[in-house]
Structures are given as structure tokens and as C-alpha cells.
């Protein structure tokens, strides 16, 4: 059943291995950089997520960036966090973004404002991520606003994404929470960056036990490591991540850390392709997006060259 | 109980710069219990303020008083005489007490001596923790008696979020993740069905952000 006019939905519906990428908009008001990036990436990925003030730092808005990408021929997935907007502003932005051609949205809680450049800001958290998913679904399937008021015409029909973090705790509950998100209306799932493959395998096993992979496509998150510093940062500073020491060590020991990072990422994708229930990969190469084409080529997952999943 | 913290002495020095005679009014309620605005704290603050002014080469007359509960109008008359003799009053009560006092003694500057921070209780000697966010719509029956509104950094209703690791909250490795606590409690009491239940968006209109909200009850004469 096709629910939206999203191209990403079509790709996932054809049961082809999908590739999405993450783009962080700039900390200024020019879109030149992301438009260039769209040119570089558009033949290598199916869609691009645009972060919503990631790690609570002010950046060019995800919707505005999404429009630029859309115009440049790269399908955007706008991220919406619960940190900065209440249900009124979120719905207003969802209407606005749809009117500008955006068809995919990814719903998440968002990093706490404490992590960003305005730690004194008041966090909103009117809704949580699951309630946000439910709200976007009701806009589409019931044509009602969150308050229950009918949308008389032109209700937005989004393809709705949610995130899962197999590396957060309590581990046994992570699959159940994913199920809650699916029940609330998530159409596709993107996971946190995977470094601990064993734990991810276990997670997917539990996903399959509950048949969740048959309900929604799950895109596995990967992150090419650019340097030992980046690896350490991920390991120590990023909330909800697990980066095994062995991986940090491998990058640290490498004569060419960048090459080692790419090689590792390609190997991870090769591995993920074989896991039942993984419908694609989501490549998070923030500040290193230009490396994505090479990774996609080497992993043999360029759109038009899809293995079935 | 309402938990408050004393404002820094320097702040109160700044507040009282233009006055010669002030009255510090402690509160015998929560402010005393949380060791922020009782008799002892009032006396200590009086010494500090006098001393500070002395160093400047002048004198500040500081008297002290204590009121049973500043948030209760029936107790406020007890300091009427003392108030007439000073230029300003510093209330060592929570924000509610400050306002009741300011309303009762409308002609006198009544200044806050404390920062009112939360509704909570002592978890060990000298350590108080937040336990209620005054949301006006208590959900503790669904969460194993652990409040996600005040104890989860994002006040989420369907937690834990993806930042919860090793039982701790993403914003502070010292702080337990409220939803992890809820999970463990519900697991131990065989109520994981409550974790799976989807809780729809909360009605925040019941909390404090909608103007001074009255609470009425029939009172027997
Ligand atoms: S659920 Fe609401 S009323 Fe109950 S303890 Fe938490 S904040 Fe207070
Ligand atoms: S880690 Fe736990 S307490 Fe902290 S914001 Fe997430 S759910 Fe709330």
C-alpha cells in the first residue's frame, strides 16, 4: 500500500536495498554548500536526511535545507525533534514543508538542549517522539489535527520515519519500543550508527522474532570514521552510542586513518546487507559527506544496482 | 515540599544598597526544613549583611523575624510592628511566601532572599531531589510511582529515549534515567504492559503555564 508520494517509499516498497545519507545544514544562511553536496550525492543515494539543529546547535532550518535539496534533485527527509517546537509549531511546519514539496519526515526526541550552543534555552518537549509519529500519521490517515479537529482539505501525506537505537538501554526494551513506534504509525526506521555488530545482530534477531522487519523497512545506520579523534568522540561524547575499543584502536593504528575508516564502513555495509530484515543503510558522514559516493560504489549499493533485501 | 536555595549574599547586598534598616523574615515551613530560610539561616544572613556594610564604612540595621508559614495569610500579622520600622523586607520563603508578604505589606518593598527551585524532598541528609513537576494531571499510577515529568530530562511520556545508557540519563552520567527506573520497577512488579501502553500527548493546560490557576474545595465553616 502506497501511503504518500515519497520516492523513498517507492524504493522501499520495491524491496530494493535503499541508501540514505545524513546532511547537517550549515551554521550560516547560505545554502550554496548543501546545494553542491546535493549535486555530488544525488546519483548515489535515494534520499537525504536533514538534521534539525543537531546536538542542539543552531543551524539553517531542516525544512529550508530540504527545499534546497529538493530543488537540486535530491529527495529530502526532514528531521523534526521534539526539543524546539510545540504541537502547534510542529503541525504548522508540517503543513508548510508539504506545501514546499517535502514528503518524508523523520520524528525524533532530539538531543537535550544542554549539549548545544544555547544550554540556557527552555526545552519544549510538548510531545515525545512516539506521540509525534502518531500525530503525523493522524494528519495523513485520519485527516485530523492533533486536537481532533478535521482538516477539511489538503491534509499532508507524509512518509513517516522514526529512529531506533539498539545501543541504548534497557536493551531488552529497545525492540519493544520500536514496536511502539511502529504501532504509532512509523513507516520506516533508521537506526543509530552501528559499530557493535554483535549487539546489532542480537537486536535484529529480536526484531525478527516479533516480525517487525515484515511490518516496516529498517535502514541500518553506519558512520565512516574520519580519524581516531572522531572515533574517540563518538565513543565518549555522543549520547547512546557504543563504539568498541577495538574499532577505535584500528583507526588509531592505521597509517591512513581515512582509508581505514572507509574500508571499515564498506565492510560493515557488506555485513549488514546479509542480515535478514535490513532494508538498506543510512550513512551518517556529517562533515564528510563527500566521501559517500566512494563508499556506495565500493559497497555495491549504488541506486540502479540494488541487491534485493 | 517546596525546595529553595539562598540567593548569594552579594545579590542581597545589591538588593539592600539603598536601605539603612531591613527586616529578614524567615519561614517556618518548607524553607526551614530545607535549611534555606529558617531561623538559623536568617540569623546567619543578618550577620553577613551587617558585616558587609561595615566594611563599606557605614551601618545596616538588620532585624530578623520568623513566621510559621508565609504562604498562609493568617500568620502574617505577627510581624506588622517590625515591618513599620524598616525600609525594606527580605523574605526567606519560597516565591509564594514572598508574594503573600508583598501583598500583605503593600507599601513596603518585599524582596526575595531565596531562589525557589523545585518540589521534592530529602533523599539523604543535605541532599534534596525533585519529585514532582506540578503537571496537574498525575500519572504515577502508570509509571510505578516514579514521575517522568520531573525526573526525565525531556519529560517524555513513552520512554526511555535513545540517550538512556547504563541506567543513566544522557544529560548527566550521575543522574538516573527516570524511564530506566520506571522500566525496572514495572518489570519487578510484573506490569510491563504499562511500558507497552501508548500514552497520548499530555494535557499541559493542567500545569502551571496558564496563568494563576485556582484550586477550589468546599470548606466547612
Ligand atoms: S505526574 Fe505530574 S502530578 Fe504526578 S508527580 Fe509527576 S508532575 Fe507531579
Ligand atoms: S535518558 Fe532517560 S531521563 Fe534522560 S531524557 Fe532520556 S528518557 Fe529522560
PDB file of C-alpha atoms in Angstrom, chain A residues 33-182:
ATOM      1  CA  UNK A  33      27.343  24.266   0.216  1.00  0.00           C
ATOM      2  CA  UNK A  34      24.412  21.908   0.595  1.00  0.00           C
ATOM      3  CA  UNK A  35      23.283  22.507  -2.979  1.00  0.00           C
ATOM      4  CA  UNK A  36      26.759  21.477  -4.170  1.00  0.00           C
ATOM      5  CA  UNK A  37      26.563  18.460  -1.922  1.00  0.00           C
ATOM      6  CA  UNK A  38      23.217  17.526  -3.440  1.00  0.00           C
ATOM      7  CA  UNK A  39      24.864  17.537  -6.888  1.00  0.00           C
ATOM      8  CA  UNK A  40      27.591  15.226  -5.635  1.00  0.00           C
ATOM      9  CA  UNK A  41      25.257  12.845  -3.819  1.00  0.00           C
ATOM     10  CA  UNK A  42      22.083  12.659  -5.824  1.00  0.00           C
ATOM     11  CA  UNK A  43      23.050   9.753  -8.099  1.00  0.00           C
ATOM     12  CA  UNK A  44      24.381   7.735  -5.201  1.00  0.00           C
ATOM     13  CA  UNK A  45      21.543   7.820  -2.677  1.00  0.00           C
ATOM     14  CA  UNK A  46      17.781   7.526  -2.606  1.00  0.00           C
ATOM     15  CA  UNK A  47      17.178  10.290  -0.125  1.00  0.00           C
ATOM     16  CA  UNK A  48      18.978  12.573   2.273  1.00  0.00           C
ATOM     17  CA  UNK A  49      18.040  13.287   5.874  1.00  0.00           C
ATOM     18  CA  UNK A  50      18.488  16.832   7.007  1.00  0.00           C
ATOM     19  CA  UNK A  51      19.182  17.177  10.687  1.00  0.00           C
ATOM     20  CA  UNK A  52      17.117  19.511  12.827  1.00  0.00           C
ATOM     21  CA  UNK A  53      19.586  21.646  14.767  1.00  0.00           C
ATOM     22  CA  UNK A  54      21.647  18.564  15.543  1.00  0.00           C
ATOM     23  CA  UNK A  55      23.182  18.323  19.004  1.00  0.00           C
ATOM     24  CA  UNK A  56      21.079  21.378  19.827  1.00  0.00           C
ATOM     25  CA  UNK A  57      23.264  23.785  17.868  1.00  0.00           C
ATOM     26  CA  UNK A  58      21.562  26.461  15.799  1.00  0.00           C
ATOM     27  CA  UNK A  59      21.764  25.672  12.095  1.00  0.00           C
ATOM     28  CA  UNK A  60      19.932  26.515   8.919  1.00  0.00           C
ATOM     29  CA  UNK A  61      16.464  25.032   9.303  1.00  0.00           C
ATOM     30  CA  UNK A  62      15.874  21.478   8.146  1.00  0.00           C
ATOM     31  CA  UNK A  63      12.825  22.462   6.118  1.00  0.00           C
ATOM     32  CA  UNK A  64      14.616  25.259   4.280  1.00  0.00           C
ATOM     33  CA  UNK A  65      17.560  22.962   3.598  1.00  0.00           C
ATOM     34  CA  UNK A  66      15.116  20.285   2.459  1.00  0.00           C
ATOM     35  CA  UNK A  67      13.633  22.633  -0.104  1.00  0.00           C
ATOM     36  CA  UNK A  68      17.086  23.440  -1.481  1.00  0.00           C
ATOM     37  CA  UNK A  69      17.891  19.735  -1.830  1.00  0.00           C
ATOM     38  CA  UNK A  70      14.535  19.023  -3.407  1.00  0.00           C
ATOM     39  CA  UNK A  71      15.138  21.728  -5.989  1.00  0.00           C
ATOM     40  CA  UNK A  72      18.590  20.328  -6.645  1.00  0.00           C
ATOM     41  CA  UNK A  73      17.083  16.905  -7.370  1.00  0.00           C
ATOM     42  CA  UNK A  74      17.861  15.080  -4.135  1.00  0.00           C
ATOM     43  CA  UNK A  75      14.881  13.773  -2.180  1.00  0.00           C
ATOM     44  CA  UNK A  76      14.887  15.186   1.359  1.00  0.00           C
ATOM     45  CA  UNK A  77      13.833  13.576   4.627  1.00  0.00           C
ATOM     46  CA  UNK A  78      13.357  16.381   7.092  1.00  0.00           C
ATOM     47  CA  UNK A  79      14.071  15.580  10.686  1.00  0.00           C
ATOM     48  CA  UNK A  80      11.848  17.031  13.378  1.00  0.00           C
ATOM     49  CA  UNK A  81      12.836  16.933  17.008  1.00  0.00           C
ATOM     50  CA  UNK A  82      10.565  17.486  19.997  1.00  0.00           C
ATOM     51  CA  UNK A  83      13.020  19.825  21.654  1.00  0.00           C
ATOM     52  CA  UNK A  84      12.299  23.138  19.989  1.00  0.00           C
ATOM     53  CA  UNK A  85       8.658  23.202  18.953  1.00  0.00           C
ATOM     54  CA  UNK A  86       5.310  22.505  20.484  1.00  0.00           C
ATOM     55  CA  UNK A  87       2.493  20.672  18.705  1.00  0.00           C
ATOM     56  CA  UNK A  88       1.171  23.882  17.156  1.00  0.00           C
ATOM     57  CA  UNK A  89       4.501  24.874  15.599  1.00  0.00           C
ATOM     58  CA  UNK A  90       5.222  21.296  14.502  1.00  0.00           C
ATOM     59  CA  UNK A  91       1.937  20.904  12.669  1.00  0.00           C
ATOM     60  CA  UNK A  92       2.266  24.330  11.118  1.00  0.00           C
ATOM     61  CA  UNK A  93       5.741  23.422   9.867  1.00  0.00           C
ATOM     62  CA  UNK A  94       4.470  20.070   8.599  1.00  0.00           C
ATOM     63  CA  UNK A  95       1.826  21.835   6.524  1.00  0.00           C
ATOM     64  CA  UNK A  96       4.365  24.353   5.280  1.00  0.00           C
ATOM     65  CA  UNK A  97       7.003  21.764   4.398  1.00  0.00           C
ATOM     66  CA  UNK A  98       4.467  19.715   2.490  1.00  0.00           C
ATOM     67  CA  UNK A  99       3.395  22.763   0.510  1.00  0.00           C
ATOM     68  CA  UNK A 100       7.044  23.155  -0.494  1.00  0.00           C
ATOM     69  CA  UNK A 101       7.281  19.609  -1.844  1.00  0.00           C
ATOM     70  CA  UNK A 102       8.680  17.713   1.108  1.00  0.00           C
ATOM     71  CA  UNK A 103       7.286  14.189   1.502  1.00  0.00           C
ATOM     72  CA  UNK A 104       9.416  12.441   4.128  1.00  0.00           C
ATOM     73  CA  UNK A 105       9.741  13.249   7.777  1.00  0.00           C
ATOM     74  CA  UNK A 106      11.809  11.592  10.484  1.00  0.00           C
ATOM     75  CA  UNK A 107      10.485  12.014  14.024  1.00  0.00           C
ATOM     76  CA  UNK A 108      12.844  12.039  16.986  1.00  0.00           C
ATOM     77  CA  UNK A 109      13.123  13.342  20.544  1.00  0.00           C
ATOM     78  CA  UNK A 110      16.297  15.272  19.813  1.00  0.00           C
ATOM     79  CA  UNK A 111      19.444  15.780  21.841  1.00  0.00           C
ATOM     80  CA  UNK A 112      18.850  17.709  25.018  1.00  0.00           C
ATOM     81  CA  UNK A 113      19.496  21.469  24.748  1.00  0.00           C
ATOM     82  CA  UNK A 114      22.248  21.068  27.314  1.00  0.00           C
ATOM     83  CA  UNK A 115      24.540  19.648  24.604  1.00  0.00           C
ATOM     84  CA  UNK A 116      24.319  22.602  22.261  1.00  0.00           C
ATOM     85  CA  UNK A 117      25.365  26.206  21.948  1.00  0.00           C
ATOM     86  CA  UNK A 118      22.345  27.519  23.863  1.00  0.00           C
ATOM     87  CA  UNK A 119      22.281  25.405  27.026  1.00  0.00           C
ATOM     88  CA  UNK A 120      20.138  28.040  28.742  1.00  0.00           C
ATOM     89  CA  UNK A 121      17.268  27.568  26.307  1.00  0.00           C
ATOM     90  CA  UNK A 122      13.959  26.217  27.550  1.00  0.00           C
ATOM     91  CA  UNK A 123      13.407  22.747  26.131  1.00  0.00           C
ATOM     92  CA  UNK A 124       9.895  22.302  24.797  1.00  0.00           C
ATOM     93  CA  UNK A 125       9.176  18.541  24.791  1.00  0.00           C
ATOM     94  CA  UNK A 126       5.465  19.121  24.469  1.00  0.00           C
ATOM     95  CA  UNK A 127       5.303  15.780  22.651  1.00  0.00           C
ATOM     96  CA  UNK A 128       7.685  12.863  22.671  1.00  0.00           C
ATOM     97  CA  UNK A 129       8.908  11.137  19.523  1.00  0.00           C
ATOM     98  CA  UNK A 130       6.228   8.434  19.577  1.00  0.00           C
ATOM     99  CA  UNK A 131       3.466  10.975  20.020  1.00  0.00           C
ATOM    100  CA  UNK A 132       4.958  12.938  17.131  1.00  0.00           C
ATOM    101  CA  UNK A 133       4.804   9.855  14.897  1.00  0.00           C
ATOM    102  CA  UNK A 134       1.180   9.337  15.890  1.00  0.00           C
ATOM    103  CA  UNK A 135       0.364  12.971  15.150  1.00  0.00           C
ATOM    104  CA  UNK A 136       1.904  12.878  11.650  1.00  0.00           C
ATOM    105  CA  UNK A 137       0.043   9.665  10.904  1.00  0.00           C
ATOM    106  CA  UNK A 138      -3.269  11.145  12.015  1.00  0.00           C
ATOM    107  CA  UNK A 139      -2.697  14.192   9.803  1.00  0.00           C
ATOM    108  CA  UNK A 140      -2.456  11.754   6.908  1.00  0.00           C
ATOM    109  CA  UNK A 141      -4.738   8.820   7.688  1.00  0.00           C
ATOM    110  CA  UNK A 142      -7.498  10.479   9.674  1.00  0.00           C
ATOM    111  CA  UNK A 143      -7.054  13.995   8.304  1.00  0.00           C
ATOM    112  CA  UNK A 144      -7.216  15.477  11.751  1.00  0.00           C
ATOM    113  CA  UNK A 145      -5.001  17.814  13.687  1.00  0.00           C
ATOM    114  CA  UNK A 146      -3.666  16.576  16.997  1.00  0.00           C
ATOM    115  CA  UNK A 147      -6.583  18.207  18.826  1.00  0.00           C
ATOM    116  CA  UNK A 148      -9.028  16.160  16.773  1.00  0.00           C
ATOM    117  CA  UNK A 149     -10.190  18.977  14.510  1.00  0.00           C
ATOM    118  CA  UNK A 150     -10.855  17.825  10.958  1.00  0.00           C
ATOM    119  CA  UNK A 151      -8.524  19.059   8.212  1.00  0.00           C
ATOM    120  CA  UNK A 152     -11.094  19.952   5.591  1.00  0.00           C
ATOM    121  CA  UNK A 153      -8.813  19.713   2.595  1.00  0.00           C
ATOM    122  CA  UNK A 154      -5.186  19.106   1.570  1.00  0.00           C
ATOM    123  CA  UNK A 155      -4.129  17.103   4.580  1.00  0.00           C
ATOM    124  CA  UNK A 156      -0.367  16.420   4.328  1.00  0.00           C
ATOM    125  CA  UNK A 157       0.510  12.839   3.380  1.00  0.00           C
ATOM    126  CA  UNK A 158       3.959  12.142   4.709  1.00  0.00           C
ATOM    127  CA  UNK A 159       6.061   9.020   4.599  1.00  0.00           C
ATOM    128  CA  UNK A 160       6.889   8.740   8.284  1.00  0.00           C
ATOM    129  CA  UNK A 161      10.220   7.724   9.691  1.00  0.00           C
ATOM    130  CA  UNK A 162      11.304   7.010  13.232  1.00  0.00           C
ATOM    131  CA  UNK A 163      14.583   6.040  14.817  1.00  0.00           C
ATOM    132  CA  UNK A 164      15.657   3.050  16.857  1.00  0.00           C
ATOM    133  CA  UNK A 165      18.736   2.869  18.994  1.00  0.00           C
ATOM    134  CA  UNK A 166      19.842  -0.714  19.615  1.00  0.00           C
ATOM    135  CA  UNK A 167      22.700   0.611  21.760  1.00  0.00           C
ATOM    136  CA  UNK A 168      20.612   2.394  24.350  1.00  0.00           C
ATOM    137  CA  UNK A 169      19.316   0.689  27.479  1.00  0.00           C
ATOM    138  CA  UNK A 170      17.445  -1.232  28.717  1.00  0.00           C
ATOM    139  CA  UNK A 171      18.453  -3.391  25.756  1.00  0.00           C
ATOM    140  CA  UNK A 172      15.551  -5.847  26.038  1.00  0.00           C
ATOM    141  CA  UNK A 173      13.111  -2.958  25.827  1.00  0.00           C
ATOM    142  CA  UNK A 174      14.587  -1.414  22.666  1.00  0.00           C
ATOM    143  CA  UNK A 175      12.784  -3.779  20.328  1.00  0.00           C
ATOM    144  CA  UNK A 176       9.543  -3.299  22.235  1.00  0.00           C
ATOM    145  CA  UNK A 177       9.895   0.458  21.985  1.00  0.00           C
ATOM    146  CA  UNK A 178      10.484   0.064  18.261  1.00  0.00           C
ATOM    147  CA  UNK A 179       7.231  -1.856  18.153  1.00  0.00           C
ATOM    148  CA  UNK A 180       5.510   1.015  19.962  1.00  0.00           C
ATOM    149  CA  UNK A 181       6.767   3.362  17.262  1.00  0.00           C
ATOM    150  CA  UNK A 182       5.535   1.075  14.520  1.00  0.00           C
TER     151      UNK A 182
END
